[in-house]
Amino acid sequence: MIPKDYLARNIRALREAQGVTQEQLATALNISFQAVSKWENAVTVPDTMMLPALAQYFGTSIDDLFRQDMKAYANNAIRLLSVFEQSHNQDDFIRADAEFKKLFDGGSYTLDDVRAYGVLYEYHMYYCRDKALEQYDKVIAQKAGDNACYSARQQRILLLSRIGRSQESIEREQESLREDPADVNNHVALMVAYHFAGEYAKAIEVFEQAMLRFPEGHAALYTCAGDAFRALHRYDEAFDCWNKALSVNEDFVDPLFSTAFCCDELGRYDEEIAAWQRIIDWLMKKGMIHEQAMPQKMLKAARDKQLAGHR
């Protein structure tokens, strides 16, 4: 077959699959049914300007119309979903998403279209997960030991915990610690992995072992230990660790967040307010304007609770 014959066969197959007559297709495209008949018999081919409308009507692509092994789709949104499934390209996701929204806005959709829209976002979730892990691994592979590497390891562990892969993080960080126990960040990362897996006692064990190697202390070690103690409701030990973290490095803001959230949990609003205010001051000093929104909101909520308690 030549491409013209493929086109003729595909137009007929698509029309019959959707249960429309030559007259109905002709009316939709504002042409005569004789023109449709000539297309399907390979007497003539559609005008180039007609091809986009023809592809849109059948929910396929112009390229697919000329394919020998063309696949028919219920609509263009479903076709674009299929494209994204194969390409994993963000631009293809955006096009499919827009087409589904157009379909829903028009009101002419089926329950299977709604299901397929969910599938689109499921595929996109997997794409985003893999892309995030890829970027974190790029940073971690540099082994720079700076804040970016520290944050990337934490984010990677958190992401895996959210998708039920905490054990993978634990095993990875155990191996890192075995390879280089002299790197304090390896101890911290394993503590974080245990914490997000809900194994708080094991996180504290790692902390205690780390303190034997680093008796001078380390802000991240103290912070992670405080978080583990809090999870076990050992609040005095938690606050002690967070205070030590700040004494080791007053520019390390993480223990302030931990302190503020824990004080809110315990109803210690005076201390919570002080912690949120210190966080806001730190963010202002760093020029981090947008990041102040959440602390400002939490500060207001703490003040409201404090005021309500005094009534």
mmCIF file of C-alpha atoms in Angstrom:
data_model
loop_
_atom_site.group_PDB
_atom_site.id
_atom_site.type_symbol
_atom_site.label_atom_id
_atom_site.label_comp_id
_atom_site.label_asym_id
_atom_site.label_seq_id
_atom_site.Cartn_x
_atom_site.Cartn_y
_atom_site.Cartn_z
ATOM 1 C CA MET A 1 0.000 0.000 0.000
ATOM 2 C CA ILE A 2 1.021 3.602 -0.587
ATOM 3 C CA PRO A 3 0.325 6.319 2.001
ATOM 4 C CA LYS A 4 -2.835 7.387 0.123
ATOM 5 C CA ASP A 5 -4.228 3.889 0.494
ATOM 6 C CA TYR A 6 -3.361 3.828 4.210
ATOM 7 C CA LEU A 7 -5.210 7.113 4.625
ATOM 8 C CA ALA A 8 -8.282 5.818 2.792
ATOM 9 C CA ARG A 9 -8.392 2.654 4.875
ATOM 10 C CA ASN A 10 -7.845 4.528 8.141
ATOM 11 C CA ILE A 11 -10.589 7.085 7.506
ATOM 12 C CA ARG A 12 -13.076 4.298 6.837
ATOM 13 C CA ALA A 13 -11.928 2.289 9.857
ATOM 14 C CA LEU A 14 -12.108 5.288 12.178
ATOM 15 C CA ARG A 15 -15.538 6.302 10.906
ATOM 16 C CA GLU A 16 -16.951 2.802 11.279
ATOM 17 C CA ALA A 17 -15.346 2.389 14.729
ATOM 18 C CA GLN A 18 -17.159 5.492 15.930
ATOM 19 C CA GLY A 19 -20.425 4.435 14.307
ATOM 20 C CA VAL A 20 -20.888 7.470 12.100
ATOM 21 C CA THR A 21 -22.018 7.589 8.495
ATOM 22 C CA GLN A 22 -20.263 9.289 5.624
ATOM 23 C CA GLU A 23 -23.003 11.925 5.747
ATOM 24 C CA GLN A 24 -22.426 12.597 9.456
ATOM 25 C CA LEU A 25 -18.688 12.927 8.977
ATOM 26 C CA ALA A 26 -19.249 15.211 6.010
ATOM 27 C CA THR A 27 -21.602 17.432 8.013
ATOM 28 C CA ALA A 28 -19.098 17.679 10.878
ATOM 29 C CA LEU A 29 -16.369 18.761 8.464
ATOM 30 C CA ASN A 30 -18.669 20.971 6.356
ATOM 31 C CA ILE A 31 -18.025 19.063 3.141
ATOM 32 C CA SER A 32 -20.072 16.778 0.879
ATOM 33 C CA PHE A 33 -20.517 13.089 1.622
ATOM 34 C CA GLN A 34 -19.236 12.413 -1.911
ATOM 35 C CA ALA A 35 -15.873 13.882 -0.833
ATOM 36 C CA VAL A 36 -15.750 11.456 2.087
ATOM 37 C CA SER A 37 -16.596 8.581 -0.247
ATOM 38 C CA LYS A 38 -13.772 9.556 -2.574
ATOM 39 C CA TRP A 39 -11.329 9.666 0.357
ATOM 40 C CA GLU A 40 -12.299 6.212 1.511
ATOM 41 C CA ASN A 41 -11.935 4.804 -1.975
ATOM 42 C CA ALA A 42 -8.553 6.468 -2.477
ATOM 43 C CA VAL A 43 -9.867 8.449 -5.418
ATOM 44 C CA THR A 44 -8.824 11.718 -3.811
ATOM 45 C CA VAL A 45 -7.171 12.748 -0.543
ATOM 46 C CA PRO A 46 -8.275 15.445 1.916
ATOM 47 C CA ASP A 47 -6.938 18.925 1.380
ATOM 48 C CA THR A 48 -3.939 19.665 3.586
ATOM 49 C CA MET A 49 -5.969 22.273 5.462
ATOM 50 C CA MET A 50 -8.598 19.627 6.222
ATOM 51 C CA LEU A 51 -6.221 17.158 7.901
ATOM 52 C CA PRO A 52 -6.090 18.855 11.368
ATOM 53 C CA ALA A 53 -9.902 18.899 11.600
ATOM 54 C CA LEU A 54 -10.101 15.285 10.434
ATOM 55 C CA ALA A 55 -7.527 14.170 13.011
ATOM 56 C CA GLN A 56 -9.282 16.143 15.733
ATOM 57 C CA TYR A 57 -12.645 14.602 14.871
ATOM 58 C CA PHE A 58 -11.299 11.075 15.209
ATOM 59 C CA GLY A 59 -9.103 11.782 18.215
ATOM 60 C CA THR A 60 -5.886 10.868 16.445
ATOM 61 C CA SER A 61 -2.905 12.644 14.921
ATOM 62 C CA ILE A 62 -2.245 13.632 11.325
ATOM 63 C CA ASP A 63 0.745 11.296 11.289
ATOM 64 C CA ASP A 64 -1.412 8.443 12.575
ATOM 65 C CA LEU A 65 -3.879 8.933 9.723
ATOM 66 C CA PHE A 66 -1.155 7.884 7.307
ATOM 67 C CA ARG A 67 0.201 4.983 9.359
ATOM 68 C CA GLN A 68 -0.124 1.390 8.286
ATOM 69 C CA ASP A 69 -0.707 0.298 11.889
ATOM 70 C CA MET A 70 -2.866 3.201 13.008
ATOM 71 C CA LYS A 71 -4.661 2.948 16.350
ATOM 72 C CA ALA A 72 -8.018 4.627 16.866
ATOM 73 C CA TYR A 73 -8.668 6.632 20.040
ATOM 74 C CA ALA A 74 -11.951 7.652 21.573
ATOM 75 C CA ASN A 75 -10.861 11.301 21.503
ATOM 76 C CA ASN A 76 -7.785 13.478 21.249
ATOM 77 C CA ALA A 77 -7.273 13.575 25.015
ATOM 78 C CA ILE A 78 -6.960 9.786 25.117
ATOM 79 C CA ARG A 79 -4.526 9.917 22.212
ATOM 80 C CA LEU A 80 -2.347 12.474 23.974
ATOM 81 C CA LEU A 81 -2.437 10.329 27.108
ATOM 82 C CA SER A 82 -1.038 7.489 25.014
ATOM 83 C CA VAL A 83 1.678 9.789 23.672
ATOM 84 C CA PHE A 84 2.716 10.810 27.189
ATOM 85 C CA GLU A 85 2.681 7.204 28.355
ATOM 86 C CA GLN A 86 5.368 6.462 25.789
ATOM 87 C CA SER A 87 7.389 9.683 25.894
ATOM 88 C CA HIS A 88 7.348 10.667 29.601
ATOM 89 C CA ASN A 89 7.890 14.175 28.261
ATOM 90 C CA GLN A 90 6.620 17.063 30.378
ATOM 91 C CA ASP A 91 5.397 18.988 27.334
ATOM 92 C CA ASP A 92 3.306 15.980 26.287
ATOM 93 C CA PHE A 93 1.781 15.879 29.773
ATOM 94 C CA ILE A 94 0.853 19.556 29.542
ATOM 95 C CA ARG A 95 -0.786 19.033 26.145
ATOM 96 C CA ALA A 96 -2.749 16.008 27.378
ATOM 97 C CA ASP A 97 -3.821 17.829 30.537
ATOM 98 C CA ALA A 98 -5.074 20.799 28.509
ATOM 99 C CA GLU A 99 -6.968 18.507 26.134
ATOM 100 C CA PHE A 100 -8.715 16.711 29.007
ATOM 101 C CA LYS A 101 -9.707 20.039 30.558
ATOM 102 C CA LYS A 102 -11.097 21.149 27.208
ATOM 103 C CA LEU A 103 -13.029 17.890 26.960
ATOM 104 C CA PHE A 104 -14.508 18.310 30.444
ATOM 105 C CA ASP A 105 -15.351 21.982 29.863
ATOM 106 C CA GLY A 106 -17.244 20.964 26.734
ATOM 107 C CA GLY A 107 -19.330 18.477 28.707
ATOM 108 C CA SER A 108 -19.024 15.691 26.140
ATOM 109 C CA TYR A 109 -17.033 13.160 28.120
ATOM 110 C CA THR A 110 -17.526 9.679 29.521
ATOM 111 C CA LEU A 111 -16.675 8.088 32.837
ATOM 112 C CA ASP A 112 -13.834 6.320 31.066
ATOM 113 C CA ASP A 113 -12.435 9.733 30.114
ATOM 114 C CA VAL A 114 -12.452 10.673 33.810
ATOM 115 C CA ARG A 115 -10.669 7.413 34.615
ATOM 116 C CA ALA A 116 -8.122 8.094 31.884
ATOM 117 C CA TYR A 117 -7.500 11.572 33.316
ATOM 118 C CA GLY A 118 -6.597 9.894 36.600
ATOM 119 C CA VAL A 119 -4.242 7.592 34.711
ATOM 120 C CA LEU A 120 -2.555 10.636 33.169
ATOM 121 C CA TYR A 121 -1.796 12.025 36.617
ATOM 122 C CA GLU A 122 -0.705 8.615 37.878
ATOM 123 C CA TYR A 123 1.833 8.379 35.048
ATOM 124 C CA HIS A 124 2.872 11.953 35.761
ATOM 125 C CA MET A 125 3.334 11.127 39.447
ATOM 126 C CA TYR A 126 5.758 8.352 38.519
ATOM 127 C CA TYR A 127 7.571 10.687 36.128
ATOM 128 C CA CYS A 128 7.883 13.360 38.832
ATOM 129 C CA ARG A 129 9.032 10.828 41.407
ATOM 130 C CA ASP A 130 11.767 9.496 39.134
ATOM 131 C CA LYS A 131 12.784 12.999 38.060
ATOM 132 C CA ALA A 132 13.044 14.152 41.669
ATOM 133 C CA LEU A 133 15.164 11.145 42.650
ATOM 134 C CA GLU A 134 17.382 11.725 39.625
ATOM 135 C CA GLN A 135 18.037 15.343 40.637
ATOM 136 C CA TYR A 136 18.673 14.469 44.294
ATOM 137 C CA ASP A 137 21.146 11.785 43.225
ATOM 138 C CA LYS A 138 23.008 14.282 41.040
ATOM 139 C CA VAL A 139 23.570 16.513 44.052
ATOM 140 C CA ILE A 140 24.421 13.661 46.419
ATOM 141 C CA ALA A 141 26.914 12.178 43.949
ATOM 142 C CA GLN A 142 29.051 15.326 44.222
ATOM 143 C CA LYS A 143 29.746 14.485 47.903
ATOM 144 C CA ALA A 144 30.324 18.163 48.502
ATOM 145 C CA GLY A 145 29.334 17.993 52.156
ATOM 146 C CA ASP A 146 27.557 21.355 51.893
ATOM 147 C CA ASN A 147 23.973 22.316 52.714
ATOM 148 C CA ALA A 148 22.707 21.393 49.245
ATOM 149 C CA CYS A 149 23.993 17.838 49.610
ATOM 150 C CA TYR A 150 22.631 17.574 53.167
ATOM 151 C CA SER A 151 19.196 18.812 52.054
ATOM 152 C CA ALA A 152 19.144 16.558 48.992
ATOM 153 C CA ARG A 153 19.765 13.482 51.132
ATOM 154 C CA GLN A 154 16.972 14.465 53.504
ATOM 155 C CA GLN A 155 14.559 15.145 50.659
ATOM 156 C CA ARG A 156 15.391 11.830 49.021
ATOM 157 C CA ILE A 157 14.758 9.956 52.258
ATOM 158 C CA LEU A 158 11.485 11.810 52.832
ATOM 159 C CA LEU A 159 10.281 11.122 49.289
ATOM 160 C CA LEU A 160 10.992 7.406 49.552
ATOM 161 C CA SER A 161 9.228 7.250 52.916
ATOM 162 C CA ARG A 162 6.142 8.833 51.361
ATOM 163 C CA ILE A 163 5.935 6.094 48.752
ATOM 164 C CA GLY A 164 6.571 3.225 51.130
ATOM 165 C CA ARG A 165 10.252 2.696 50.378
ATOM 166 C CA SER A 166 11.759 3.608 53.755
ATOM 167 C CA GLN A 167 13.753 0.398 53.998
ATOM 168 C CA GLU A 168 15.544 1.298 50.785
ATOM 169 C CA SER A 169 16.706 4.550 52.387
ATOM 170 C CA ILE A 170 17.800 2.792 55.562
ATOM 171 C CA GLU A 171 19.894 0.253 53.665
ATOM 172 C CA ARG A 172 21.436 2.937 51.481
ATOM 173 C CA GLU A 173 22.394 5.114 54.459
ATOM 174 C CA GLN A 174 23.671 2.120 56.440
ATOM 175 C CA GLU A 175 26.021 1.383 53.562
ATOM 176 C CA SER A 176 27.165 5.021 53.411
ATOM 177 C CA LEU A 177 27.918 4.964 57.117
ATOM 178 C CA ARG A 178 29.873 1.713 56.836
ATOM 179 C CA GLU A 179 31.916 3.157 53.993
ATOM 180 C CA ASP A 180 32.748 6.394 55.790
ATOM 181 C CA PRO A 181 31.955 6.555 59.525
ATOM 182 C CA ALA A 182 34.138 9.652 59.867
ATOM 183 C CA ASP A 183 31.602 11.728 57.946
ATOM 184 C CA VAL A 184 29.088 13.105 60.422
ATOM 185 C CA ASN A 185 26.531 13.589 57.653
ATOM 186 C CA ASN A 186 26.368 9.818 57.197
ATOM 187 C CA HIS A 187 25.280 9.445 60.814
ATOM 188 C CA VAL A 188 22.702 12.211 60.375
ATOM 189 C CA ALA A 189 21.317 10.685 57.182
ATOM 190 C CA LEU A 190 20.845 7.288 58.826
ATOM 191 C CA MET A 191 19.079 8.940 61.765
ATOM 192 C CA VAL A 192 16.762 10.701 59.317
ATOM 193 C CA ALA A 193 16.087 7.440 57.476
ATOM 194 C CA TYR A 194 15.166 5.690 60.721
ATOM 195 C CA HIS A 195 13.020 8.638 61.790
ATOM 196 C CA PHE A 196 10.918 8.698 58.616
ATOM 197 C CA ALA A 197 10.547 4.927 58.898
ATOM 198 C CA GLY A 198 9.105 5.417 62.386
ATOM 199 C CA GLU A 199 12.057 3.659 64.024
ATOM 200 C CA TYR A 200 12.794 6.410 66.538
ATOM 201 C CA ALA A 201 14.651 4.264 69.068
ATOM 202 C CA LYS A 202 17.094 3.182 66.364
ATOM 203 C CA ALA A 203 17.636 6.819 65.412
ATOM 204 C CA ILE A 204 18.598 7.544 69.006
ATOM 205 C CA GLU A 205 20.979 4.569 69.017
ATOM 206 C CA VAL A 206 22.760 6.027 65.976
ATOM 207 C CA PHE A 207 22.896 9.393 67.763
ATOM 208 C CA GLU A 208 24.461 7.886 70.875
ATOM 209 C CA GLN A 209 27.070 6.063 68.791
ATOM 210 C CA ALA A 210 27.791 9.228 66.824
ATOM 211 C CA MET A 211 28.377 11.237 69.993
ATOM 212 C CA LEU A 212 31.160 8.839 70.937
ATOM 213 C CA ARG A 213 32.884 9.747 67.672
ATOM 214 C CA PHE A 214 31.931 13.437 67.700
ATOM 215 C CA PRO A 215 31.911 14.452 71.397
ATOM 216 C CA GLU A 216 32.048 18.136 70.463
ATOM 217 C CA GLY A 217 28.542 17.764 69.090
ATOM 218 C CA HIS A 218 26.963 18.659 65.784
ATOM 219 C CA ALA A 219 23.855 20.779 65.146
ATOM 220 C CA ALA A 220 22.173 18.343 62.756
ATOM 221 C CA LEU A 221 22.884 15.389 65.059
ATOM 222 C CA TYR A 222 21.299 17.171 68.006
ATOM 223 C CA THR A 223 18.322 18.286 65.919
ATOM 224 C CA CYS A 224 17.574 14.804 64.603
ATOM 225 C CA ALA A 225 17.959 13.350 68.083
ATOM 226 C CA GLY A 226 15.548 15.935 69.446
ATOM 227 C CA ASP A 227 13.009 14.998 66.791
ATOM 228 C CA ALA A 228 13.331 11.316 67.711
ATOM 229 C CA PHE A 229 12.943 12.067 71.434
ATOM 230 C CA ARG A 230 9.845 14.130 70.686
ATOM 231 C CA ALA A 231 8.314 11.236 68.718
ATOM 232 C CA LEU A 232 8.854 9.060 71.803
ATOM 233 C CA HIS A 233 7.295 11.755 74.039
ATOM 234 C CA ARG A 234 10.608 12.292 75.829
ATOM 235 C CA TYR A 235 10.142 16.041 75.683
ATOM 236 C CA ASP A 236 12.787 17.207 78.166
ATOM 237 C CA GLU A 237 15.453 15.348 76.220
ATOM 238 C CA ALA A 238 14.070 16.735 72.964
ATOM 239 C CA PHE A 239 14.289 20.366 74.112
ATOM 240 C CA ASP A 240 17.750 19.735 75.527
ATOM 241 C CA CYS A 241 18.951 18.455 72.132
ATOM 242 C CA TRP A 242 17.431 21.347 70.201
ATOM 243 C CA ASN A 243 19.000 23.887 72.586
ATOM 244 C CA LYS A 244 22.367 22.197 72.164
ATOM 245 C CA ALA A 245 21.932 22.320 68.383
ATOM 246 C CA LEU A 246 21.440 26.076 68.581
ATOM 247 C CA SER A 247 24.416 26.482 70.894
ATOM 248 C CA VAL A 248 26.604 24.624 68.405
ATOM 249 C CA ASN A 249 25.325 26.581 65.424
ATOM 250 C CA GLU A 250 22.967 29.482 66.061
ATOM 251 C CA ASP A 251 22.551 29.972 62.302
ATOM 252 C CA PHE A 252 21.012 26.484 61.916
ATOM 253 C CA VAL A 253 17.266 27.119 61.861
ATOM 254 C CA ASP A 254 15.955 23.530 61.854
ATOM 255 C CA PRO A 255 15.891 23.119 65.661
ATOM 256 C CA LEU A 256 13.794 26.271 65.926
ATOM 257 C CA PHE A 257 11.118 24.739 63.709
ATOM 258 C CA SER A 258 11.197 21.570 65.806
ATOM 259 C CA THR A 259 10.941 23.607 68.993
ATOM 260 C CA ALA A 260 8.019 25.662 67.705
ATOM 261 C CA PHE A 261 5.985 22.672 66.558
ATOM 262 C CA CYS A 262 6.624 20.776 69.772
ATOM 263 C CA CYS A 263 5.665 23.778 71.915
ATOM 264 C CA ASP A 264 2.435 24.071 69.962
ATOM 265 C CA GLU A 265 1.744 20.398 70.607
ATOM 266 C CA LEU A 266 2.326 20.890 74.335
ATOM 267 C CA GLY A 267 0.451 24.177 74.596
ATOM 268 C CA ARG A 268 3.590 26.095 75.596
ATOM 269 C CA TYR A 269 2.589 29.136 73.570
ATOM 270 C CA ASP A 270 5.023 31.663 75.059
ATOM 271 C CA GLU A 271 7.951 29.520 73.959
ATOM 272 C CA GLU A 272 6.300 28.762 70.630
ATOM 273 C CA ILE A 273 5.833 32.461 69.906
ATOM 274 C CA ALA A 274 9.480 33.144 70.729
ATOM 275 C CA ALA A 275 10.602 30.330 68.396
ATOM 276 C CA TRP A 276 8.452 31.497 65.483
ATOM 277 C CA GLN A 277 9.671 35.057 65.944
ATOM 278 C CA ARG A 278 13.298 33.901 65.845
ATOM 279 C CA ILE A 279 12.562 31.952 62.655
ATOM 280 C CA ILE A 280 10.955 35.000 61.039
ATOM 281 C CA ASP A 281 13.888 37.188 62.036
ATOM 282 C CA TRP A 282 16.292 34.610 60.576
ATOM 283 C CA LEU A 283 14.358 34.496 57.314
ATOM 284 C CA MET A 284 14.260 38.291 57.088
ATOM 285 C CA LYS A 285 18.009 38.418 57.662
ATOM 286 C CA LYS A 286 18.474 35.968 54.791
ATOM 287 C CA GLY A 287 16.144 37.953 52.541
ATOM 288 C CA MET A 288 13.745 35.018 52.275
ATOM 289 C CA ILE A 289 10.459 36.886 51.919
ATOM 290 C CA HIS A 290 8.058 34.238 50.639
ATOM 291 C CA GLU A 291 9.258 31.659 53.148
ATOM 292 C CA GLN A 292 7.947 33.831 55.967
ATOM 293 C CA ALA A 293 4.291 33.155 55.122
ATOM 294 C CA MET A 294 3.965 29.887 57.045
ATOM 295 C CA PRO A 295 5.871 31.050 60.163
ATOM 296 C CA GLN A 296 3.830 34.256 60.194
ATOM 297 C CA LYS A 297 0.631 32.217 60.033
ATOM 298 C CA MET A 298 1.815 29.919 62.822
ATOM 299 C CA LEU A 299 2.900 32.896 64.932
ATOM 300 C CA LYS A 300 -0.548 34.464 64.653
ATOM 301 C CA ALA A 301 -2.212 31.154 65.531
ATOM 302 C CA ALA A 302 0.008 30.784 68.610
ATOM 303 C CA ARG A 303 -0.797 34.308 69.768
ATOM 304 C CA ASP A 304 -4.506 33.630 69.306
ATOM 305 C CA LYS A 305 -4.249 30.444 71.377
ATOM 306 C CA GLN A 306 -2.259 32.266 74.037
ATOM 307 C CA LEU A 307 -4.877 35.006 74.210
ATOM 308 C CA ALA A 308 -7.709 32.477 74.388
ATOM 309 C CA GLY A 309 -5.975 30.740 77.280
ATOM 310 C CA HIS A 310 -5.822 33.973 79.259
ATOM 311 C CA ARG A 311 -9.549 34.632 78.981
#
